[in-house]
Coordinates of C-alpha atoms and ligand atoms in Angstrom, one line a residue:
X6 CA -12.2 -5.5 16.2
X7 CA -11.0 -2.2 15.1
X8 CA -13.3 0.5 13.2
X9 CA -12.6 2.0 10.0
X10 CA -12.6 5.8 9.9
X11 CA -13.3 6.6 6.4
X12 CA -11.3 9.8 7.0
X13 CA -8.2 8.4 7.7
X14 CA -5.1 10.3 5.4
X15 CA -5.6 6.8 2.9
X16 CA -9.1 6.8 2.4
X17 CA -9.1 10.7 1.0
X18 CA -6.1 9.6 -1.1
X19 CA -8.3 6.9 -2.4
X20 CA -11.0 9.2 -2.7
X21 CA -8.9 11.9 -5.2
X22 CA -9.2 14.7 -1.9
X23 CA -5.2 14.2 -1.1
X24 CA -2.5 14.2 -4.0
X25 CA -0.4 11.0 -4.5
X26 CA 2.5 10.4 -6.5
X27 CA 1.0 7.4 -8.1
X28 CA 3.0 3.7 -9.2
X29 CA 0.3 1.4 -9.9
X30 CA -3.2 1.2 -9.7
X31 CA -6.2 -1.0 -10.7
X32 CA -9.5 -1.8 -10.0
X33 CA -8.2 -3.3 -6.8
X34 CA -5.2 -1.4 -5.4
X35 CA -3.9 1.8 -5.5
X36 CA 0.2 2.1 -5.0
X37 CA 2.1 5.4 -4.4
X38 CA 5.2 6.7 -3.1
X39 CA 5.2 7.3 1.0
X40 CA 5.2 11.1 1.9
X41 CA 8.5 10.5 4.4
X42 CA 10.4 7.7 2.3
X43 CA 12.8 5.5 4.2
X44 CA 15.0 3.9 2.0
X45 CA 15.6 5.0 -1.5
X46 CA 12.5 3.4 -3.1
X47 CA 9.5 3.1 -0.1
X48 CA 6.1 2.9 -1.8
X49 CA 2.6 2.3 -0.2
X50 CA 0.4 -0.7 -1.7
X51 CA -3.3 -0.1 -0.5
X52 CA -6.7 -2.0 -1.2
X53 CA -9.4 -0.5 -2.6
X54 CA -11.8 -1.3 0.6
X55 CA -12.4 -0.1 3.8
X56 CA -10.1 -2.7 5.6
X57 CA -7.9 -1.9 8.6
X58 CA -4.9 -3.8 9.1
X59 CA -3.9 -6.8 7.4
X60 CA -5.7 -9.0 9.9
X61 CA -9.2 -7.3 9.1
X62 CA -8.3 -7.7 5.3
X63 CA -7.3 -11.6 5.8
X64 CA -10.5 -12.5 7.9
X65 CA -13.0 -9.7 5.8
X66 CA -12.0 -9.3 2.3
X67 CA -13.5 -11.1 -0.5
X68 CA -11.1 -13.5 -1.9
X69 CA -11.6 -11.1 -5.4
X70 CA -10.2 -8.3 -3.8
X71 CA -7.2 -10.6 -1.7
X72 CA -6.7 -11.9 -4.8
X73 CA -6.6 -9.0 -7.0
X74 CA -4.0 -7.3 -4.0
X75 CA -1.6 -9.6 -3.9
X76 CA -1.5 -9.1 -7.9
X77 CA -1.6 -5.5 -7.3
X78 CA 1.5 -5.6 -5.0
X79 CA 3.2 -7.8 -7.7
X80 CA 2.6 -5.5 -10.4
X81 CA 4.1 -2.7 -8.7
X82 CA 6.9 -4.6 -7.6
X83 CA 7.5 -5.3 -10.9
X84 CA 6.7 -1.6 -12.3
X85 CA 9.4 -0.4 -10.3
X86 CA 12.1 -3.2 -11.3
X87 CA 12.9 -4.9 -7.7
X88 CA 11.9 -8.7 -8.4
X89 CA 14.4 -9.7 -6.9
X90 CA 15.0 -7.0 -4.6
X91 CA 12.8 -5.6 -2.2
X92 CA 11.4 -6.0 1.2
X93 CA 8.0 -5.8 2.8
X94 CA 6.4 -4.2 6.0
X95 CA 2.8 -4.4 6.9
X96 CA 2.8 -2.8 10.2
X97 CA -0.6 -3.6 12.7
X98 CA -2.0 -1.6 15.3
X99 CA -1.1 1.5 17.0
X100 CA 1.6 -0.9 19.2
X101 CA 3.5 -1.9 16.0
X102 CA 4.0 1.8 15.0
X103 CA 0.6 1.8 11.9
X104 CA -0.3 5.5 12.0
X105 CA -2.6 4.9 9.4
X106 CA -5.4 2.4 9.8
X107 CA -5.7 1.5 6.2
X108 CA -4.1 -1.6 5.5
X109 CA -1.2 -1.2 3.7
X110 CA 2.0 -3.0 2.2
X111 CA 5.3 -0.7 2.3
X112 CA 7.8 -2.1 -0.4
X113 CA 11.2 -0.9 0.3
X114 CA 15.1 -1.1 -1.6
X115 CA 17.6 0.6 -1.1
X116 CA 19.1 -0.2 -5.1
X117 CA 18.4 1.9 -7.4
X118 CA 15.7 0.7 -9.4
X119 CA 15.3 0.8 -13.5
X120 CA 12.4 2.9 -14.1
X121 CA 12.3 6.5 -14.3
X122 CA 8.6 8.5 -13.2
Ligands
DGP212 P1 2.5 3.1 9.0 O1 3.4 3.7 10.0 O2 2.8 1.7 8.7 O3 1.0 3.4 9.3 O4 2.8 3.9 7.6 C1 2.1 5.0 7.2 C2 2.9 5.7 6.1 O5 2.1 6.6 5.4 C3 4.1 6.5 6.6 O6 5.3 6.0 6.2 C4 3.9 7.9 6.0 C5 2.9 7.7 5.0 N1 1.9 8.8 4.8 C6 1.2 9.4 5.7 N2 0.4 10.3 5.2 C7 0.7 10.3 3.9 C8 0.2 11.1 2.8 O7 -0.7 12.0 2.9 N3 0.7 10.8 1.5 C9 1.6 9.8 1.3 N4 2.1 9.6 0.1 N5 2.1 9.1 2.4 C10 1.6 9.3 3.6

């Protein structure tokens, strides 16, 4: 089982000590644009709990907070217009290239999307 480092890049972001360019956010997630976007729209869906990978937040997280996710990740989606048009990354572990052991969702299109911010 891997250990959370509560000073990983996510968990200051979370905390208000790093500046985000901010989507969406609730009681249960916080989404923001990634720092070294990838496609034309890449944001960054993350859990408000000390979770590392999507594994650790399957097995580990309340169903509240799983539940409350999932809904972030949906309202973002839809924030941004892409319904119908997006695709999804959760990488896991150093091997799969995560750099940052948060868990997070990357949502990614490459059409432009309807919203400006
Ligand atoms: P991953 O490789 O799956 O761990 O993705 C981590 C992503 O986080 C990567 O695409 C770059 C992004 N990132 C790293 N540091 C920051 C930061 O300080 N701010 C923002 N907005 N994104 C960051």
């Amino acid at each position: 089982m891997s250990v959370y480092d509560k000073n990983n890049v996510f968990a200051k972001i979370l905390r208000g000590e790093i500046p985000n360019k901010t989507v969406y956010e609730d009681e249960f997630v916080l989404a923001f644009y990634d720092v070294s976007p990838r496609a034309k729209v890449h944001v960054l869906v993350i859990p408000r709990g000390e979770y590392t990978d999507i594994y650790d937040f399957a097995q580990n997280a309340p169903l509240t907070l799983q539940t409350g996710f999932w809904n972030g990740v949906c309202n973002t989606v839809e924030k941004l217009g892409l319904r119908n048009n997006f695709r999804t990354i959760a990488n896991t572990g150093r091997g799969s290239g995560q750099s940052v052991m948060h868990f997070h969702i990357h949502i990614m299109s490459d059409e432009r999307f309807t919203e400006d911010f």
